[in-house]
XYZ file of C-alpha atoms in Angstrom:
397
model
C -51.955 55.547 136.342
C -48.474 54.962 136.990
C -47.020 51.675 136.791
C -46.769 51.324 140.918
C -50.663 51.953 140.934
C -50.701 49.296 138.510
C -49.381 46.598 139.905
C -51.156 47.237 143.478
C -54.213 47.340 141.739
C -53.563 44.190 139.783
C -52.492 42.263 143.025
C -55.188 43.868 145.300
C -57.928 42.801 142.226
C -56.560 38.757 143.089
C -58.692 38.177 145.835
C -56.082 36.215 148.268
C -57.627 35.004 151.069
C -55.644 32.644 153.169
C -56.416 28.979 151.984
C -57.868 29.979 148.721
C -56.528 29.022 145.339
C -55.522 32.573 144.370
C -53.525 32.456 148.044
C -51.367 30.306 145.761
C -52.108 31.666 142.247
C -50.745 35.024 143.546
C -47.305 33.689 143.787
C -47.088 32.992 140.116
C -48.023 36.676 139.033
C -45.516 37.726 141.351
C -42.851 35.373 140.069
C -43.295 36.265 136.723
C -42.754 39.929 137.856
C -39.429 39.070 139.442
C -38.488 37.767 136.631
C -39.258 40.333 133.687
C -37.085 42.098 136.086
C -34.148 40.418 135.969
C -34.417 38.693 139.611
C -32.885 35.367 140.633
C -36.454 33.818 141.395
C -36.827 30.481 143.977
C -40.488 29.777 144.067
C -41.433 26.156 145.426
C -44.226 24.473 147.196
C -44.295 24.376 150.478
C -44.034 20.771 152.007
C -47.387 21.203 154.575
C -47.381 17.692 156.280
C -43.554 18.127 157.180
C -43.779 21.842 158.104
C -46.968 21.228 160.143
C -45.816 18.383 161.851
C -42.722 20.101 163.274
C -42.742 21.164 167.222
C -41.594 24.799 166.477
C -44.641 24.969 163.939
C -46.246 28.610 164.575
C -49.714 27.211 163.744
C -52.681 28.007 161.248
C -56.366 28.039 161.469
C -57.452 27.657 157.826
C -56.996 24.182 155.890
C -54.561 24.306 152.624
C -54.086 21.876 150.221
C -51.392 23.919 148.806
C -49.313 26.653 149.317
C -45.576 28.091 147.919
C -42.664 30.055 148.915
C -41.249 32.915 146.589
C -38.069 34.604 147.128
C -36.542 37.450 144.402
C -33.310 38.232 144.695
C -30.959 40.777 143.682
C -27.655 40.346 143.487
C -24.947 42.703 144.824
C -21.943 43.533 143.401
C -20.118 41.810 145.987
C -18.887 41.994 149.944
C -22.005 43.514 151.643
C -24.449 43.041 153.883
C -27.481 41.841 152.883
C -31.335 42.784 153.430
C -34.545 41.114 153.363
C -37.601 42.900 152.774
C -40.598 40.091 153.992
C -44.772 40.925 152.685
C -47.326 38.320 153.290
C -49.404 37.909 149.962
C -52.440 36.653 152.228
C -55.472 38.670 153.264
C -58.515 38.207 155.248
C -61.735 37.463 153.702
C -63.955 40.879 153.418
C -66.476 40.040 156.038
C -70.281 41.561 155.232
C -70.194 42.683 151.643
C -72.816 45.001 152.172
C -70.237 47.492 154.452
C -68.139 47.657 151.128
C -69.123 50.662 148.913
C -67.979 48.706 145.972
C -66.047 45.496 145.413
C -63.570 44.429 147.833
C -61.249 43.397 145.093
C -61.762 46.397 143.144
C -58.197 48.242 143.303
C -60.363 51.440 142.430
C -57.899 54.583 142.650
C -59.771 57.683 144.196
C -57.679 60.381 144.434
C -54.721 59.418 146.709
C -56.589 56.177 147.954
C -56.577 52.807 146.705
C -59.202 50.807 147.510
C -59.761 47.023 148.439
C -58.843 44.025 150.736
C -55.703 43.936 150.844
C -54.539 47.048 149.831
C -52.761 48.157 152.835
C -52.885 44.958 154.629
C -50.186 44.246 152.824
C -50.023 44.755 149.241
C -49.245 47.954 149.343
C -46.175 47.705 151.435
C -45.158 44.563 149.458
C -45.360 47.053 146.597
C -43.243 49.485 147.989
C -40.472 46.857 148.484
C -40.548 45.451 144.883
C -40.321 48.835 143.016
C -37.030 49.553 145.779
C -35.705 46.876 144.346
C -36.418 47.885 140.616
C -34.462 51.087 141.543
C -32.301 49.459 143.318
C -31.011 47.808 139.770
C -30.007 51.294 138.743
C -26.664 51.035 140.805
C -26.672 48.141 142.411
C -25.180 48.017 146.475
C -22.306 45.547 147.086
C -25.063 43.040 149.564
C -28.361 41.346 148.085
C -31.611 42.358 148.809
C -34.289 39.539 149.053
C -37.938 40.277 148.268
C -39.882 37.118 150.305
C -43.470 36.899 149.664
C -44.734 34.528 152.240
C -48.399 32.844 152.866
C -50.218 32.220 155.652
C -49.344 34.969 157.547
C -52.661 36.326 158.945
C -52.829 32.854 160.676
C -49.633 31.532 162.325
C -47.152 32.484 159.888
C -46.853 29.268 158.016
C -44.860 31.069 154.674
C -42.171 32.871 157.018
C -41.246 29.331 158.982
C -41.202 27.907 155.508
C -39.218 30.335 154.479
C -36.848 29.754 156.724
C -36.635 25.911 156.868
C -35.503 25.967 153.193
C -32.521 28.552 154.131
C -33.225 31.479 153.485
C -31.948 34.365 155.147
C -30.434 37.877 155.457
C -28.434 40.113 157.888
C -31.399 42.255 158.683
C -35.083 42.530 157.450
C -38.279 45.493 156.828
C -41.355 44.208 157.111
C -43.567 46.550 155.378
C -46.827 46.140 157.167
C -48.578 48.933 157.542
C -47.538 51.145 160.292
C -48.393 54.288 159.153
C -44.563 55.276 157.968
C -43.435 55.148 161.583
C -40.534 52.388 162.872
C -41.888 49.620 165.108
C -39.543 47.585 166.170
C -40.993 45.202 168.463
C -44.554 43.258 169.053
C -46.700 42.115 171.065
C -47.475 38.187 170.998
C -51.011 36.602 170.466
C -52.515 33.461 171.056
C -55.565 31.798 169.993
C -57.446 29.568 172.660
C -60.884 28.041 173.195
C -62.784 27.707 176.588
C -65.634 24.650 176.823
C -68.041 25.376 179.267
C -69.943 22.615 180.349
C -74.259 22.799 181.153
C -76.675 20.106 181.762
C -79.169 20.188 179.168
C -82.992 20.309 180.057
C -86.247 21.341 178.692
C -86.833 25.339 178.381
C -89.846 25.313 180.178
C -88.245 23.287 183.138
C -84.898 25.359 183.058
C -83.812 25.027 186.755
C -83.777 21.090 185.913
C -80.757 22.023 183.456
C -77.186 24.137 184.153
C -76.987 26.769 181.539
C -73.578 26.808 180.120
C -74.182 30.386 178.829
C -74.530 31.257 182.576
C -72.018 29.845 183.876
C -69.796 31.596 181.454
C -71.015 34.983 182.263
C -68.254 35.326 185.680
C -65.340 33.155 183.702
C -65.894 36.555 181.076
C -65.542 38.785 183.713
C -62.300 37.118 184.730
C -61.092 37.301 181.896
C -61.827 41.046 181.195
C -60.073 41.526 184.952
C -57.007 39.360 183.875
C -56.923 41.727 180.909
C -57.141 45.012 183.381
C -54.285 43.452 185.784
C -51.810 42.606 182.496
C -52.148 45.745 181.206
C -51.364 48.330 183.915
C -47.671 48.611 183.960
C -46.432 48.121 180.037
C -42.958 48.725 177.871
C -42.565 51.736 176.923
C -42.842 51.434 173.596
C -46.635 50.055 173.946
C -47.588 52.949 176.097
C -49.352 54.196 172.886
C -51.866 51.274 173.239
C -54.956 51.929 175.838
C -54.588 48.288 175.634
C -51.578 46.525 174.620
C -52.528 43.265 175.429
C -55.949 42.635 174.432
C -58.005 39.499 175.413
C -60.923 39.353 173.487
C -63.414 36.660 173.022
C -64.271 36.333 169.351
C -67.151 33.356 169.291
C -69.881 32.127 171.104
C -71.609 29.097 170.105
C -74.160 27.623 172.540
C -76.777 25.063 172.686
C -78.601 23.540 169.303
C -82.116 24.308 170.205
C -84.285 27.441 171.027
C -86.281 25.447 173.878
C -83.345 23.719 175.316
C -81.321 25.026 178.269
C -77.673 24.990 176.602
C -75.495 22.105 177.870
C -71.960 23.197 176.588
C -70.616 26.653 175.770
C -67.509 26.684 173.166
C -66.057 30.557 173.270
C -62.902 30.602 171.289
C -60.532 34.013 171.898
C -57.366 35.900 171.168
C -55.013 36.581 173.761
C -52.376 38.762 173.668
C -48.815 38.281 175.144
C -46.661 41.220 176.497
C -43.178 41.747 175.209
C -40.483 39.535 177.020
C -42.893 37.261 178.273
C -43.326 33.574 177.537
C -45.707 31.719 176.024
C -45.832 29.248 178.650
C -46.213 31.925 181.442
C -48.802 33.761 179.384
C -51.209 30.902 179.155
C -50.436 29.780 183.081
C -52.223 33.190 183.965
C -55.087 32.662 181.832
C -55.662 29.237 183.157
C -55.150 30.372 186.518
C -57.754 32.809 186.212
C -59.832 30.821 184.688
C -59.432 28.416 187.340
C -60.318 30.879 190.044
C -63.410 31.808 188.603
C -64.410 28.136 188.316
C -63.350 27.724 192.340
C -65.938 30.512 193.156
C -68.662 28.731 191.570
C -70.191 25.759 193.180
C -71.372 23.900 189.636
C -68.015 24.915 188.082
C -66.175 23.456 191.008
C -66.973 19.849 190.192
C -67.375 20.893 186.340
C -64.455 23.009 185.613
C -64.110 25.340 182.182
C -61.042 23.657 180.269
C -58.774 25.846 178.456
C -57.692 24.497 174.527
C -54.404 26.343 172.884
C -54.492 25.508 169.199
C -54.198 28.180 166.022
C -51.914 30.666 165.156
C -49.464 31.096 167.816
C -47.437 34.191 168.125
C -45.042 35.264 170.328
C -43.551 38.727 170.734
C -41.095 39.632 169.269
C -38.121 42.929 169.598
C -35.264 43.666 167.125
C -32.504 42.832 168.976
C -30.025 45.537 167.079
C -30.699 49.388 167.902
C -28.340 49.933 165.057
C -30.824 48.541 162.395
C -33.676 50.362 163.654
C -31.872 54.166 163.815
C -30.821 53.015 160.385
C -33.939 52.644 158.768
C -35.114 56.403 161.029
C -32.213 57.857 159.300
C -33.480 56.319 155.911
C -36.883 57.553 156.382
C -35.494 61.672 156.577
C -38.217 62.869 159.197
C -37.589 61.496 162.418
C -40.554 59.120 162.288
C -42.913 57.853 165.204
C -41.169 54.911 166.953
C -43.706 52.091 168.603
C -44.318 48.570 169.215
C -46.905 47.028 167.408
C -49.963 45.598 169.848
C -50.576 42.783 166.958
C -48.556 39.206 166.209
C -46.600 39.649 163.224
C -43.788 37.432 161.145
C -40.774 39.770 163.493
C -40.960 36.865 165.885
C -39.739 34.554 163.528
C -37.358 36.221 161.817
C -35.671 37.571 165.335
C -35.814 34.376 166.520
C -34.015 33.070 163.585
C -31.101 35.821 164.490
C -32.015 37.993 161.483
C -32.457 42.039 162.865
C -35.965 42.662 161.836
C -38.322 46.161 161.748
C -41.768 46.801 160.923
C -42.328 50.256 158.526
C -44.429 50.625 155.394
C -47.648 52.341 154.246
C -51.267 52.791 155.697
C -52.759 52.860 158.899
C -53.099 49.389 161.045
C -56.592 50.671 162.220
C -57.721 50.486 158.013
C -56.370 46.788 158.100
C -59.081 44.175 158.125
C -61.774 46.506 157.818
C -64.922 47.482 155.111
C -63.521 50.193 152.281
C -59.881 49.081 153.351
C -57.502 51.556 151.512
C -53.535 52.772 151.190
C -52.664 55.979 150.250
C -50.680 55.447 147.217
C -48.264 58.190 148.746
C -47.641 56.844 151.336
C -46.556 53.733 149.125
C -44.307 56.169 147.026
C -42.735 57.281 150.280
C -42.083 53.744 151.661
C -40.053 52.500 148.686
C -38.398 55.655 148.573
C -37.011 54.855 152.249
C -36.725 51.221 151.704
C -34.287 52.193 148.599
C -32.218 54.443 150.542
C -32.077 51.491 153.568
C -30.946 49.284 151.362
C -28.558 51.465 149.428
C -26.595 52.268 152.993
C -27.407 48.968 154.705
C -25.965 46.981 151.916
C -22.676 49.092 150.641
């Protein structure tokens, strides 16, 4: 096994979830990394009540007690530009064990494959950027090239706007999520909201004495699925890959609190996605509008109207600003990649918005991400750093 395969099993064997210990324990092993080779390392804990507390705060939806920053940094010789590459250590929990072959924090090699959560969601493009960087030492370009290993990612982006806030920054960034070794340079937004649908509780057997909330949020669904129809029939360009860019999906249902009871509230909490250029603020006026007119076309809903929560992660779309960058990292890659925006939140927004140039390229398919048996191919790993090395190599001269 070579030593790339080695470390990505390692890290993929820490089982990271976001708000775990080992979501913090990670950034140790890492750190000690950096520094057997030969890195200037700045790993600190992240101050959570001031970060949180800020207006610009992207959000989270997981509690932490604790949580820390890492940046590695090599330095150049002197007088160029220099690069960030940006991997979120954090992955989602593995769901239903029983859909996993074998354990999700294996980092079991089979054939090309490694296997496990987190393994191309995003360890294995965080991989790719830390053995660039160990080549990179061999002759070293005239700009640094940061390695920032953020947490909290999967949930508002918490380690990025950290990042940030403490100073760091670059004069253009990869993220290496995993994009299937084609360029995206641009997102789409997403944003997490949560519907209460009000009843009037009443005996089961007596059920037209009660309102069932679970009814009455049967036509503010169908809205919701038109809304999505309507915001997704004339798109960028670069999403025209998507059959649907902008997804609105609900993702829980929790009704009522006994089997005999008519329900008397329905909470449905979704994920809503935002189109590139728009705003937040005119995003969420069209979901409240609609949800507004299905409550106007419904007698009970009328005088009870649905109300509409924003709260979680919070992302907003996000486009690299600088063509440049981006046919600089096509050149890099030596095959005239796919080119795409992404139909997922990621940490671009934050880093564009902070006025650094930022692109999305690594290894393993998006569809693999989040998913039972989740798996990179360690080639496609090897082929990533080899780009990311020749980026930084002409980016940085």
């Amino acid at each position: 096994m070579t030593e790339l395969t080695e470390l990505l099993a390692d890290l993929v064997r820490i089982p990271s979830v976001g708000g775990s210990p080992h979501e913090a324990g990670i950034q140790e092993v890492l750190a000690d990394w950096m520094r057997a080779e030969g890195l200037d390392v700045d790993l600190w804990e992240l101050p959570l009540p001031e970060l949180t507390a800020q207006p610009a705060f992207p959000g989270l939806e997981v509690p932490r007690d604790r949580a820390y920053g890492l940046v590695g940094r090599l330095p150049g010789t002197g007088g160029g530009r220099s690069l960030m590459f940006n991997g979120h250590i954090d992955v989602v929990p593995p769901g239903d064990l029983s859909a996993w072959t074998d354990d999700p924090y294996s980092g079991r090699v089979d054939g090309d494959r490694l296997y496990g959560r987190g393994a191309c969601d995003m360890k294995g493009g965080l991989v790719a950027a830390l053995f660039a960087i160990r080549e990179l030492k061999r002759d070293r370009p005239r700009g640094d090239v940061l390695i920032a290993c953020v947490a909290g990612e999967e949930d508002g982006g918490l380690g990025t706007y950290g990042l940030l806030e403490r100073g760091w920054r670059a004069d253009a960034c990869v993220i290496p999520e995993p994009t299937g070794l084609a360029v995206v340079p641009a997102n789409a937004g997403a944003l997490t909201f949560r519907l209460r649908v009000p009843g009037t509780s009443a005996h089961a057997s007596r059920r037209t004495a009660g309102v069932s909330a679970i009814e009455k949020f049967l036509p503010v669904f169908t809205a919701l699925r038109e809304l999505e129809a309507t915001r997704n029939r004339d798109v960028d360009p670069l999403m025209r890959r998507w059959d649907v860019p902008y997804a609105l999906e609900i993702g829980t249902v929790h009704a009522g609190d006994w089997s005999s009871s008519v329900p008397g509230e329905l909470v449905a909490e979704g994920r809503y996605g935002v189109a590139l250029g728009e705003s937040p603020q005119a995003a969420k006026a069209e979901l409240e509008a609609a949800v507004a007119k299905a409550c106007a076309a419904d007698g009970w809903l009328t005088e009870h109207p649905v109300t509409v929560e924003w709260w979680g992660g919070q992302f907003l779309p996000g486009r690299n600003p600088d063509p440049a960058f981006t046919a600089a990292l096509v050149e890099a890659t030596g095959v005239g990649p796919e080119q795409w925006g992404a139909p997922y939140g990621s940490d671009l927004r934050l880093l564009v918005g902070a006025g650094i140039p930022t692109v999305q390229y690594g290894p393993g398919a998006i569809e693999l991400a989040h998913a039972p048996d989740e798996y990179v191919p360690i080639s496609e790993v090897v082929t990533a750093s080899a780009t990311l090395t020749r980026l930084a190599a002409a980016h940085c001269r």
